Amino acid sequence: MRFTVSSTALSAKLTALSRVINSKNALPILGDFLFDVNDNQLHLTASDSENTMYTSMELTDCDGSGRFAIGNHDLLEAVKGFSEQPITFDVDLQQNIVKISYQNGMFSLPVENADEFPVAQQVSEQATTIAISNQMLSDNINRSLFATAQDELRPVMNGIYFDLTPDCLAVVASDGHKLVRNKIYTVKSDQPAAFILPKKPATLLKNLLGKDGGDVIIRFDERNAEVNYGDGIIQCRLIEGRYPNYNSVIPQNNPNQLTVDRMGLLSALRRVQPFANDSSNLIRFHVEDGTLQLNAEDYDFSKTATERMSCEYNGQPMSIGFKGSSFIEILGNFSCPEVVIQLADPSRAGLVLPSEQPENQDVLMLMMPMLIND
């Protein structure tokens, strides 16, 4: 079997696929790319047994068909350095070797039996299907990933929760201290359904989405999901379990409303945070008469910092404590010029919203307060 392919196109496809492969695998063949040549098309697969990625590309020339597996590291390093040129694979499945020739040379690598490559579990025919724009899914995953937990006791918190209702699709992530809820009103269903997407496939999608238009098709059942993003497909095993009732922790009436320049507050927090206590990372927010004052202190090392900035505020004077690093993460995951911070009292959660919501969406982030000693 012999086929020819563009070097840069192959390198781009293999680089994307390589992100799913683990450095250590229970099955050695999971360290390989699976090649399947058929009808002038090259189908490529990579897997870590729980997540499988597929992509395909046109061949410039093809003689024969067949399947084989080849180690990811050596092949990826070899093709990564090529300028744009045709490279030809000459595969001998009897000798289990492939010779790869290019403009100024040739190298050979061993190949393995493709039948040893594990087959991913397919999504059932009763699966729920949703379609969402490529850019919108990318934005929502980017906004939510930072809020997922790393909790061995509650694995359901370690992923992004997709909650499909008759009103909208809610994309939610929380670690118990902060929470992100994105509502997408263009996606809804009369039949409620939900799934928890693990962090790894979410991160893979974060790196793959947003590069073109079109819709992403997600099919999911109780155990597996399949995400078709146009340039390829990701199949993954879902996190099983019941996600907590996230709506119950979101306060419905925070009367004190503060509007402030997002980048200005982000810069101020980054300047003040190094002076906070390392263990608590507590920063005190005091807001009164159009002024927001940030205070950080670490009396163990005689460090303090104070910074003031102007804001719009309608509410009672208030001091409330927040974890500085978490608040920096929240502000960093917005893209709006101004944010609205809604507060009730120093013991209740604060809400952070964009000053203008994205079209057909409702974005909300929640931050639990920390105890401050007056």
Coordinates of N, CA and C in Angstrom, one line a residue, residues 158-300:
N158 N -16.0 17.5 38.9 CA -14.8 17.6 38.2 C -15.0 17.9 36.7
G159 N -16.2 18.1 36.3 CA -16.5 18.3 34.9 C -17.4 19.5 34.7
I160 N -17.8 19.7 33.4 CA -18.7 20.8 33.0 C -20.1 20.1 32.8
Y161 N -21.1 20.7 33.5 CA -22.4 20.1 33.4 C -23.3 20.8 32.3
F162 N -23.8 20.0 31.4 CA -24.7 20.5 30.4 C -26.1 20.2 30.7
D163 N -26.9 21.1 31.0 CA -28.3 20.9 31.5 C -29.3 21.4 30.5
L164 N -29.9 20.5 29.7 CA -30.8 20.9 28.6 C -32.2 20.9 29.2
T165 N -32.9 22.0 29.1 CA -34.3 22.2 29.6 C -35.2 22.8 28.5
P166 N -36.5 22.9 28.8 CA -37.4 23.5 27.8 C -37.1 25.0 27.6
D167 N -36.4 25.6 28.5 CA -36.1 27.1 28.4 C -34.7 27.4 27.7
C168 N -33.7 26.5 28.0 CA -32.4 26.8 27.5 C -31.5 25.6 27.7
L169 N -30.2 25.8 27.3 CA -29.1 24.9 27.6 C -28.3 25.7 28.6
A170 N -28.2 25.1 29.9 CA -27.3 25.7 30.9 C -26.0 25.0 30.9
V171 N -24.9 25.7 30.8 CA -23.5 25.1 30.9 C -23.0 25.6 32.3
V172 N -22.7 24.7 33.2 CA -22.4 25.0 34.5 C -21.1 24.3 35.0
A173 N -20.3 25.1 35.8 CA -19.1 24.5 36.5 C -19.0 25.1 37.8
S174 N -18.6 24.3 38.8 CA -18.4 24.8 40.2 C -17.4 23.9 41.0
D175 N -16.7 24.5 41.8 CA -15.8 23.8 42.8 C -16.3 23.9 44.2
G176 N -17.5 24.5 44.4 CA -18.0 24.7 45.7 C -17.8 26.1 46.3
H177 N -16.7 26.8 45.8 CA -16.4 28.1 46.2 C -16.8 29.2 45.2
K178 N -16.7 28.8 43.9 CA -17.1 29.6 42.8 C -17.9 28.8 41.9
L179 N -18.8 29.5 41.1 CA -19.7 28.8 40.2 C -19.8 29.7 38.9
V180 N -19.9 29.0 37.8 CA -20.2 29.7 36.5 C -21.5 29.0 35.9
R181 N -22.4 29.9 35.5 CA -23.6 29.4 34.9 C -23.8 30.2 33.6
N182 N -23.8 29.5 32.5 CA -24.1 30.1 31.2 C -25.4 29.6 30.6
K183 N -26.3 30.5 30.3 CA -27.6 30.0 29.7 C -27.6 30.4 28.2
I184 N -27.9 29.4 27.4 CA -27.9 29.6 25.9 C -29.4 29.4 25.5
Y185 N -30.0 30.5 25.1 CA -31.5 30.4 24.9 C -31.8 29.9 23.5
T186 N -30.8 29.8 22.6 CA -31.1 29.2 21.2 C -31.1 27.7 21.2
V187 N -30.7 27.1 22.3 CA -30.7 25.6 22.4 C -31.6 25.2 23.5
K188 N -32.6 24.4 23.2 CA -33.6 24.0 24.2 C -34.3 22.7 23.8
S189 N -35.0 22.1 24.7 CA -35.6 20.8 24.3 C -36.8 20.6 25.3
D190 N -37.9 20.1 24.7 CA -39.1 19.7 25.5 C -38.8 18.5 26.4
Q191 N -37.8 17.7 26.0 CA -37.4 16.5 26.8 C -36.1 16.9 27.6
P192 N -36.2 17.2 28.9 CA -35.0 17.6 29.6 C -34.0 16.4 29.6
A193 N -32.7 16.8 29.5 CA -31.6 15.8 29.5 C -30.4 16.6 30.0
A194 N -29.4 15.8 30.5 CA -28.2 16.4 31.0 C -27.0 15.4 30.9
F195 N -25.8 16.0 30.9 CA -24.6 15.2 31.0 C -23.5 16.0 31.6
I196 N -22.5 15.3 32.2 CA -21.3 15.9 32.7 C -20.1 15.6 31.9
L197 N -19.5 16.6 31.2 CA -18.4 16.4 30.3 C -17.1 16.5 31.2
P198 N -16.2 15.4 31.2 CA -15.0 15.5 31.9 C -14.1 16.6 31.5
K199 N -13.1 16.9 32.3 CA -12.2 18.0 32.0 C -11.3 17.8 30.8
K200 N -10.9 16.5 30.6 CA -9.9 16.3 29.5 C -10.6 16.5 28.1
P201 N -11.7 15.9 27.8 CA -12.4 16.2 26.5 C -12.8 17.7 26.4
A202 N -13.2 18.3 27.5 CA -13.5 19.7 27.5 C -12.3 20.6 27.1
T203 N -11.1 20.2 27.6 CA -9.9 20.9 27.3 C -9.5 20.7 25.8
L204 N -9.7 19.4 25.3 CA -9.4 19.1 23.9 C -10.3 20.0 23.0
L205 N -11.6 20.1 23.4 CA -12.5 20.9 22.6 C -12.1 22.4 22.6
K206 N -11.7 22.8 23.8 CA -11.3 24.2 24.0 C -10.2 24.6 22.9
N207 N -9.2 23.6 22.7 CA -8.1 23.9 21.8 C -8.5 23.7 20.3
L208 N -9.7 23.0 20.1 CA -10.0 22.7 18.7 C -11.1 23.6 18.1
L209 N -12.0 24.2 19.0 CA -13.1 24.9 18.5 C -12.8 26.4 18.3
G210 N -13.8 27.0 17.7 CA -13.7 28.5 17.5 C -12.8 28.9 16.3
K211 N -12.4 27.9 15.5 CA -11.5 28.3 14.4 C -12.3 28.5 13.1
D212 N -13.6 28.0 13.1 CA -14.4 28.2 11.9 C -15.9 28.3 12.3
G213 N -16.8 28.6 11.4 CA -18.2 28.7 11.7 C -18.8 27.3 11.8
G214 N -20.1 27.4 11.5 CA -20.9 26.1 11.5 C -21.3 25.7 12.9
D215 N -22.0 24.6 12.9 CA -22.5 24.0 14.2 C -21.7 22.8 14.6
V216 N -21.7 22.6 15.9 CA -21.2 21.4 16.5 C -22.4 20.6 16.9
I217 N -22.3 19.3 16.6 CA -23.4 18.4 16.9 C -22.9 17.5 18.1
I218 N -23.7 17.5 19.2 CA -23.4 16.7 20.3 C -24.5 15.7 20.5
R219 N -24.1 14.4 20.5 CA -25.0 13.3 20.8 C -24.5 12.7 22.1
F220 N -25.5 12.4 23.1 CA -25.1 11.8 24.3 C -26.2 10.9 24.9
D221 N -25.8 9.9 25.6 CA -26.7 9.1 26.4 C -26.2 9.1 27.8
E222 N -26.5 8.1 28.6 CA -26.2 8.1 30.0 C -24.7 7.9 30.3
R223 N -24.0 7.3 29.4 CA -22.6 6.9 29.7 C -21.6 7.6 28.7
N224 N -22.0 7.9 27.5 CA -21.0 8.4 26.5 C -21.6 9.6 25.7
A225 N -20.6 10.3 25.2 CA -21.0 11.5 24.3 C -20.1 11.4 23.1
E226 N -20.7 12.0 22.0 CA -20.0 12.1 20.7 C -20.1 13.5 20.3
V227 N -19.0 14.2 20.0 CA -19.0 15.6 19.6 C -18.4 15.7 18.2
N228 N -19.2 16.1 17.3 CA -18.8 16.3 15.9 C -18.6 17.8 15.6
Y229 N -17.3 18.2 15.5 CA -17.0 19.6 15.4 C -16.6 20.0 14.0
G230 N -17.0 19.2 13.0 CA -16.7 19.6 11.6 C -15.4 19.0 11.1
D231 N -14.3 19.3 11.8 CA -13.0 18.9 11.4 C -12.7 17.5 11.9
G232 N -13.6 17.0 12.8 CA -13.3 15.7 13.4 C -14.4 15.3 14.4
I233 N -14.2 14.2 15.1 CA -15.1 13.8 16.1 C -14.4 13.4 17.4
I234 N -14.9 13.7 18.5 CA -14.4 13.3 19.8 C -15.5 12.4 20.5
Q235 N -15.1 11.2 20.8 CA -16.0 10.3 21.6 C -15.4 10.2 23.0
C236 N -16.3 10.3 24.0 CA -15.7 10.3 25.4 C -16.7 9.6 26.4
R237 N -16.2 9.1 27.4 CA -17.0 8.5 28.5 C -17.3 9.7 29.4
L238 N -18.6 9.7 29.8 CA -19.1 10.8 30.7 C -18.9 10.5 32.2
I239 N -18.9 11.6 33.0 CA -18.9 11.4 34.4 C -20.3 11.0 34.9
E240 N -20.4 9.9 35.6 CA -21.7 9.4 36.0 C -22.0 9.9 37.4
G241 N -23.3 10.3 37.6 CA -23.7 10.7 38.9 C -24.6 11.9 38.8
R242 N -25.1 12.4 39.9 CA -26.1 13.4 39.9 C -25.5 14.8 40.3
Y243 N -25.6 15.7 39.4 CA -25.0 17.0 39.7 C -25.8 17.8 40.7
P244 N -25.2 18.5 41.6 CA -26.0 19.3 42.7 C -26.9 20.3 42.0
N245 N -27.9 20.7 42.8 CA -28.9 21.7 42.3 C -28.2 23.1 42.3
Y246 N -27.6 23.5 41.2 CA -26.8 24.7 41.2 C -27.7 25.9 41.3
N247 N -28.9 25.9 40.9 CA -29.8 27.1 41.0 C -30.1 27.4 42.4
S248 N -30.1 26.4 43.3 CA -30.5 26.7 44.7 C -29.4 27.6 45.4
V249 N -28.2 27.6 44.9 CA -27.2 28.4 45.6 C -27.0 29.8 45.0
I250 N -27.7 30.1 43.9 CA -27.6 31.4 43.3 C -28.6 32.3 44.0
P251 N -28.2 33.4 44.6 CA -29.2 34.3 45.3 C -30.0 35.0 44.3
Q252 N -31.3 35.2 44.6 CA -32.2 35.8 43.6 C -32.3 37.3 43.8
N253 N -31.9 37.8 45.0 CA -32.1 39.2 45.3 C -30.9 39.8 46.0
N254 N -29.9 40.3 45.2 CA -28.7 41.0 45.8 C -28.9 42.5 45.5
P255 N -29.4 43.3 46.4 CA -29.9 44.6 46.1 C -28.7 45.6 45.9
N256 N -27.6 45.4 46.5 CA -26.4 46.3 46.4 C -25.7 46.0 45.1
Q257 N -25.7 47.0 44.2 CA -25.1 46.8 42.8 C -23.9 47.7 42.6
L258 N -22.8 47.1 42.2 CA -21.6 47.8 41.9 C -21.2 47.6 40.5
T259 N -20.9 48.7 39.7 CA -20.5 48.6 38.3 C -19.1 49.2 38.3
V260 N -18.1 48.4 37.7 CA -16.7 48.8 37.8 C -16.0 48.4 36.5
D261 N -15.0 49.1 36.1 CA -14.2 48.8 34.9 C -13.5 47.4 35.2
R262 N -13.7 46.4 34.3 CA -13.2 45.1 34.6 C -11.6 45.1 34.6
M263 N -11.0 45.6 33.6 CA -9.5 45.6 33.5 C -8.9 46.4 34.6
G264 N -9.5 47.5 35.0 CA -9.0 48.3 36.1 C -9.0 47.5 37.4
L265 N -10.2 46.8 37.7 CA -10.3 46.0 38.9 C -9.3 44.8 38.9
L266 N -9.2 44.2 37.7 CA -8.3 43.1 37.5 C -6.8 43.5 37.8
S267 N -6.4 44.6 37.3 CA -5.1 45.1 37.5 C -4.8 45.5 39.0
A268 N -5.8 46.1 39.6 CA -5.7 46.5 41.0 C -5.6 45.2 41.9
L269 N -6.4 44.2 41.6 CA -6.3 42.9 42.4 C -5.0 42.3 42.2
R270 N -4.4 42.3 41.0 CA -3.1 41.7 40.8 C -2.0 42.4 41.6
R271 N -2.2 43.7 41.8 CA -1.2 44.5 42.5 C -1.3 44.3 44.0
V272 N -2.6 44.1 44.5 CA -2.8 44.0 45.9 C -2.6 42.6 46.4
Q273 N -2.9 41.6 45.6 CA -2.9 40.2 46.0 C -1.6 39.7 46.6
P274 N -0.4 40.1 46.1 CA 0.8 39.6 46.7 C 1.0 39.9 48.2
F275 N 0.2 40.9 48.7 CA 0.3 41.3 50.1 C -0.7 40.6 51.0
A276 N -1.5 39.7 50.4 CA -2.5 39.0 51.2 C -1.8 37.8 51.9
N277 N -2.4 37.3 52.9 CA -1.9 36.1 53.6 C -1.9 34.9 52.7
D278 N -0.7 34.2 52.6 CA -0.6 33.1 51.7 C -1.6 32.0 51.9
S279 N -2.0 31.7 53.1 CA -2.9 30.6 53.3 C -4.4 31.0 53.0
S280 N -4.8 32.2 53.3 CA -6.2 32.5 53.0 C -6.4 33.3 51.7
N281 N -5.4 34.0 51.3 CA -5.5 34.8 50.1 C -6.7 35.8 50.1
L282 N -7.0 36.3 51.4 CA -8.2 37.1 51.6 C -7.9 38.6 51.1
I283 N -8.8 39.1 50.4 CA -8.8 40.5 50.0 C -10.2 41.1 50.4
R284 N -10.1 42.2 51.2 CA -11.3 42.9 51.7 C -11.7 43.9 50.6
F285 N -13.0 43.8 50.2 CA -13.6 44.8 49.4 C -14.5 45.7 50.2
H286 N -14.2 47.0 50.2 CA -15.0 48.0 50.9 C -15.6 49.0 49.9
V287 N -16.9 49.1 49.8 CA -17.5 49.9 48.8 C -18.4 50.9 49.5
E288 N -18.3 52.2 49.1 CA -19.1 53.3 49.7 C -18.9 54.5 48.9
D289 N -20.0 55.2 48.6 CA -20.0 56.5 47.9 C -19.2 56.5 46.7
G290 N -19.4 55.6 45.8 CA -18.7 55.6 44.5 C -17.2 55.2 44.5
T291 N -16.8 54.7 45.6 CA -15.4 54.3 45.7 C -15.3 52.8 46.2
L292 N -14.5 52.1 45.5 CA -14.2 50.7 45.9 C -12.8 50.6 46.4
Q293 N -12.6 50.2 47.7 CA -11.3 50.1 48.3 C -10.9 48.6 48.5
L294 N -9.7 48.2 48.0 CA -9.2 46.9 48.2 C -8.1 46.9 49.3
N295 N -8.3 46.0 50.2 CA -7.2 45.9 51.3 C -6.7 44.4 51.4
A296 N -5.4 44.3 51.5 CA -4.8 43.0 51.7 C -3.8 43.2 52.8
E297 N -3.7 42.1 53.7 CA -2.8 42.2 54.8 C -2.2 40.9 55.2
D298 N -1.0 40.9 55.6 CA -0.4 39.6 56.1 C 0.5 40.1 57.3
Y299 N -0.1 40.1 58.5 CA 0.5 40.6 59.7 C 1.7 39.7 60.1
D300 N 1.7 38.5 59.7 CA 2.8 37.6 60.0 C 4.1 38.1 59.4

